[in-house]
Coordinates of C-alpha atoms and ligand atoms in Angstrom, one line a residue:
M63 CA -12.2 52.4 -83.8
S64 CA -10.3 54.2 -81.1
Y65 CA -10.8 56.0 -77.8
C66 CA -8.9 58.6 -75.8
R67 CA -8.9 60.0 -72.3
F68 CA -9.1 63.8 -72.4
Q69 CA -9.6 67.0 -70.5
Y70 CA -12.1 69.5 -71.8
Q71 CA -12.8 72.6 -69.7
N72 CA -12.5 71.2 -66.2
A73 CA -13.7 67.6 -66.8
I74 CA -11.7 64.5 -67.5
R75 CA -13.5 61.8 -69.5
Y76 CA -13.0 58.9 -71.9
G77 CA -14.1 59.5 -75.5
L78 CA -14.9 57.3 -78.5
I79 CA -13.4 58.9 -81.6
E80 CA -14.9 58.8 -85.1
R81 CA -14.3 60.8 -88.2
V82 CA -17.3 63.0 -88.8
R83 CA -17.5 65.1 -92.0
G84 CA -13.7 64.7 -92.3
V85 CA -12.9 65.8 -88.8
E86 CA -11.7 63.5 -86.0
T87 CA -14.5 63.9 -83.4
I88 CA -15.3 62.6 -79.9
I89 CA -18.8 61.2 -80.4
R90 CA -19.4 59.4 -77.1
T91 CA -18.0 60.0 -73.7
M92 CA -18.0 58.3 -70.3
A93 CA -16.6 59.1 -66.9
T94 CA -14.9 55.8 -66.1
A95 CA -12.5 53.7 -68.0
P96 CA -14.2 51.6 -70.7
R97 CA -13.9 47.8 -70.4
S98 CA -15.4 47.0 -73.8
W99 CA -16.1 48.8 -77.1
P100 CA -19.9 48.2 -76.8
E101 CA -19.8 50.0 -73.5
L102 CA -18.2 53.1 -75.2
E103 CA -20.6 52.9 -78.2
G104 CA -23.6 53.1 -75.8
A105 CA -22.1 56.0 -73.7
E106 CA -23.4 59.6 -73.6
R107 CA -23.5 61.4 -77.0
S108 CA -20.9 64.1 -77.7
D109 CA -19.8 66.2 -80.6
L110 CA -16.4 67.6 -79.8
P111 CA -13.6 68.0 -82.3
L112 CA -10.6 66.0 -81.0
S113 CA -8.4 69.0 -81.6
E114 CA -10.2 70.9 -78.9
A115 CA -9.5 68.3 -76.2
R116 CA -6.3 68.0 -74.3
L117 CA -5.2 64.4 -74.6
L118 CA -4.2 62.6 -71.4
S119 CA -2.7 59.1 -71.1
P120 CA -5.5 56.8 -72.4
V121 CA -4.9 54.4 -69.6
E122 CA -4.4 54.6 -65.8
P123 CA -2.9 51.2 -65.2
S124 CA -2.5 49.6 -61.8
K125 CA 0.8 48.4 -63.3
V126 CA 2.8 48.5 -66.5
V127 CA 4.3 45.0 -67.4
C128 CA 7.2 45.2 -69.8
I129 CA 8.9 42.5 -71.9
G130 CA 12.6 42.6 -72.2
R131 CA 14.3 41.3 -75.4
N132 CA 11.3 40.3 -77.4
Y133 CA 13.0 41.0 -80.7
R134 CA 16.1 39.0 -81.7
E135 CA 18.0 42.0 -83.2
H136 CA 17.6 44.1 -80.1
A137 CA 18.9 41.3 -77.8
I138 CA 21.9 41.1 -80.1
E139 CA 22.5 44.9 -80.1
L140 CA 22.7 44.9 -76.3
K141 CA 24.9 41.8 -76.4
H142 CA 22.4 39.8 -74.4
P143 CA 21.6 36.1 -75.1
I144 CA 18.4 35.2 -77.0
P145 CA 16.0 34.4 -74.2
T146 CA 14.3 31.0 -74.0
E147 CA 11.3 32.3 -72.1
P148 CA 9.9 35.8 -71.7
L149 CA 11.7 38.2 -69.4
I150 CA 9.2 40.5 -67.6
F151 CA 9.7 43.6 -65.4
L152 CA 7.5 46.5 -64.2
K153 CA 7.3 50.2 -64.6
P154 CA 5.5 52.1 -61.9
P155 CA 2.2 53.9 -62.7
S156 CA 3.9 57.1 -61.6
S157 CA 6.1 57.0 -64.7
V158 CA 3.1 57.3 -67.1
I159 CA 2.7 60.5 -69.1
A160 CA 0.6 61.5 -72.1
T161 CA 1.5 62.5 -75.7
D162 CA 3.0 66.0 -75.8
D163 CA 4.2 65.8 -72.1
A164 CA 7.9 66.2 -71.6
I165 CA 10.2 63.3 -70.9
R166 CA 12.5 64.6 -68.1
R167 CA 16.1 63.3 -68.2
P168 CA 17.4 62.8 -64.6
N169 CA 20.6 64.4 -65.7
T170 CA 22.4 64.5 -62.4
L171 CA 21.9 60.7 -62.0
S172 CA 22.2 59.4 -65.6
Q173 CA 24.2 60.4 -68.7
R174 CA 22.4 58.0 -71.1
V175 CA 18.6 58.0 -71.5
D176 CA 17.4 55.9 -74.4
H177 CA 14.1 55.7 -76.3
E178 CA 12.4 52.2 -76.7
G179 CA 9.4 52.4 -79.0
E180 CA 6.9 49.6 -78.4
L181 CA 3.5 48.2 -79.1
G182 CA 1.3 48.6 -75.9
V183 CA -1.5 46.1 -75.1
V184 CA -4.4 47.4 -73.0
I185 CA -6.2 44.8 -70.8
G186 CA -10.0 44.9 -70.8
K187 CA -10.9 42.0 -68.6
R188 CA -9.4 40.6 -65.4
C189 CA -7.0 37.8 -66.3
Y190 CA -5.2 35.3 -64.0
R191 CA -3.6 31.9 -64.5
L192 CA -4.7 31.3 -68.1
R193 CA -4.5 27.7 -69.1
P194 CA -2.5 26.4 -72.1
G195 CA -4.5 27.0 -75.2
D196 CA -6.8 29.6 -73.7
N197 CA -7.7 32.4 -76.2
V198 CA -6.1 35.7 -75.0
R199 CA -8.1 37.9 -77.3
P200 CA -11.1 38.4 -75.0
Y201 CA -8.8 39.9 -72.4
V202 CA -7.4 42.5 -74.8
L203 CA -9.3 45.8 -75.1
G204 CA -7.0 47.4 -77.6
Y205 CA -3.5 48.7 -78.5
T206 CA -1.5 51.8 -78.1
C207 CA 2.0 53.3 -78.4
V208 CA 4.5 53.1 -75.5
N209 CA 7.9 54.6 -75.1
D210 CA 9.8 52.4 -72.5
V211 CA 12.3 55.2 -71.7
T212 CA 15.4 53.7 -70.1
A213 CA 18.4 55.1 -68.3
R214 CA 20.8 52.7 -70.0
D215 CA 23.8 53.4 -67.7
L216 CA 21.8 52.8 -64.6
Q217 CA 20.3 49.6 -66.0
E218 CA 23.9 48.3 -66.4
K219 CA 25.1 49.7 -63.1
D220 CA 22.2 48.4 -60.9
G221 CA 22.0 44.9 -62.3
Q222 CA 18.2 45.1 -62.0
W223 CA 16.0 47.7 -63.7
T224 CA 13.7 49.3 -61.3
R225 CA 15.6 52.7 -61.2
A226 CA 16.6 52.7 -64.8
K227 CA 13.0 52.1 -66.0
G228 CA 11.1 53.8 -63.2
F229 CA 11.8 57.5 -63.3
D230 CA 8.7 59.8 -63.5
T231 CA 7.9 60.6 -67.2
F232 CA 9.7 57.4 -68.4
C233 CA 6.5 55.9 -69.7
P234 CA 4.8 58.0 -72.4
V235 CA 1.6 56.3 -73.6
G236 CA -0.9 57.2 -76.3
P237 CA -2.2 59.1 -78.1
V238 CA -5.2 56.8 -78.2
V239 CA -6.2 53.1 -77.7
A240 CA -7.2 51.5 -81.0
A241 CA -8.9 48.2 -81.8
N242 CA -8.6 47.7 -85.5
L243 CA -5.2 46.2 -85.7
D244 CA -3.9 42.7 -85.5
P245 CA -0.4 42.2 -84.0
W246 CA -0.6 38.5 -84.9
T247 CA -0.5 39.3 -88.6
G248 CA 2.1 42.1 -88.1
V249 CA 2.0 45.8 -87.4
S250 CA 4.9 48.1 -87.8
V251 CA 6.5 49.8 -84.8
Q252 CA 8.7 52.8 -85.6
T253 CA 10.6 55.4 -83.6
R254 CA 11.8 58.7 -84.9
V255 CA 14.0 61.3 -83.2
N256 CA 13.7 64.8 -84.6
G257 CA 12.0 63.3 -87.6
Q258 CA 14.8 60.7 -88.3
L259 CA 13.8 57.0 -88.3
R260 CA 15.7 55.2 -85.6
Q261 CA 13.7 52.0 -85.0
N262 CA 11.7 50.1 -87.6
G263 CA 10.2 46.8 -86.5
T264 CA 7.2 44.7 -87.0
T265 CA 5.4 42.5 -84.5
V266 CA 5.7 39.4 -86.7
D267 CA 9.3 39.4 -85.4
F268 CA 8.3 38.9 -81.8
L269 CA 10.4 36.1 -80.2
F270 CA 7.3 35.3 -78.1
P271 CA 3.8 36.0 -79.6
L272 CA 1.2 37.9 -77.6
D273 CA -0.6 34.6 -76.5
T274 CA 2.6 33.4 -74.9
L275 CA 3.3 36.8 -73.2
I276 CA -0.2 37.2 -71.7
H277 CA -0.3 33.6 -70.7
F278 CA 3.2 33.9 -69.1
I279 CA 2.4 37.1 -67.2
S280 CA -0.9 35.7 -65.9
Q281 CA 0.8 32.8 -64.2
V282 CA 2.5 35.4 -62.0
M283 CA 0.1 38.3 -61.4
T284 CA -3.5 39.2 -62.0
L285 CA -3.9 41.5 -65.0
E286 CA -6.6 44.1 -64.2
P287 CA -8.6 46.1 -66.7
G288 CA -6.6 49.2 -67.8
D289 CA -3.3 47.4 -67.2
L290 CA -0.7 47.9 -69.9
I291 CA 1.8 45.5 -71.4
A292 CA 4.8 46.9 -73.3
T293 CA 5.7 44.2 -75.7
G294 CA 9.4 44.9 -76.1
T295 CA 11.4 47.1 -78.4
P296 CA 13.0 46.4 -81.9
A297 CA 16.6 47.1 -82.7
G298 CA 17.9 50.7 -83.0
V299 CA 17.6 52.0 -79.4
G300 CA 19.6 55.2 -78.9
P301 CA 20.1 58.2 -76.7
L302 CA 17.8 61.2 -76.3
Q303 CA 19.2 64.7 -75.8
P304 CA 17.5 67.8 -74.3
G305 CA 15.6 69.6 -77.0
D306 CA 14.9 66.4 -79.0
S307 CA 11.4 65.4 -80.1
V308 CA 10.8 61.6 -80.0
E309 CA 7.9 59.9 -81.8
V310 CA 6.6 56.3 -81.5
T311 CA 4.3 55.3 -84.3
V312 CA 2.3 52.0 -84.2
E313 CA 0.5 51.2 -87.5
G314 CA -3.3 51.5 -86.9
V315 CA -2.9 53.5 -83.6
G316 CA -1.1 56.8 -84.5
T317 CA 1.9 58.7 -83.2
L318 CA 2.9 59.3 -79.6
K319 CA 5.1 62.4 -79.6
N320 CA 7.1 63.8 -76.6
P321 CA 9.6 66.6 -76.2
V322 CA 12.8 65.8 -74.1
L323 CA 14.0 68.1 -71.4
D324 CA 16.5 67.9 -68.5
L325 CA 15.1 67.6 -65.0
E326 CA 17.5 70.1 -63.6
Ligands
ZN483 ZN1 11.4 48.0 -73.5

């Protein structure tokens, strides 16, 4: 089960996707962001091949909350200590782009722009100050692919990460939001550059499981429907060059694919 946000002719809508006679088809649509799957399943009927729709970012988050160093091997490759509690930071909503949109390297400001393929969690229900032991699943609408694009040189230079993580186009999200996967039992998260495998992780290697992450974030800020959590990147981060094509594949979601260009 998955949904997209798409443009067709001049309208932008959310669409429930199902395979009909072997073709990925948008079978239900609604104007506003869905908060549950039954809401989508009861929306207006449609019969539009997915290939005829232009995919947009499937979420319009009020914030993107990211987790730093949630995989042991990635912390080691950046020579950071293994954290004892989650490390969170934000990407601005203005950094979000869709699949097929270009990542623009701010080439006059940064000489090193890296890919970070990650599992994205989409919030479906407002969530604030969860108590220990609260079940987080009712707050999760689904999952998507995120590329937490990072100007690595600026991350080191600035000492905090707002600039390095916050450039426009630095948060590709998509192509869809899917429900039929279970990060608790392990889904693979892979990143390819020009078809070559660069990152190959699984969510069973999270240092902090999803329950801990959502609980931790909710002690700080209210998570709103449509908000996105990027759950950290596995080892293998590396630079992107103009002309590259970068793909993030999350098992059960699909592949988020973006060309890389220079800003100037
Ligand atoms: Zn990241």
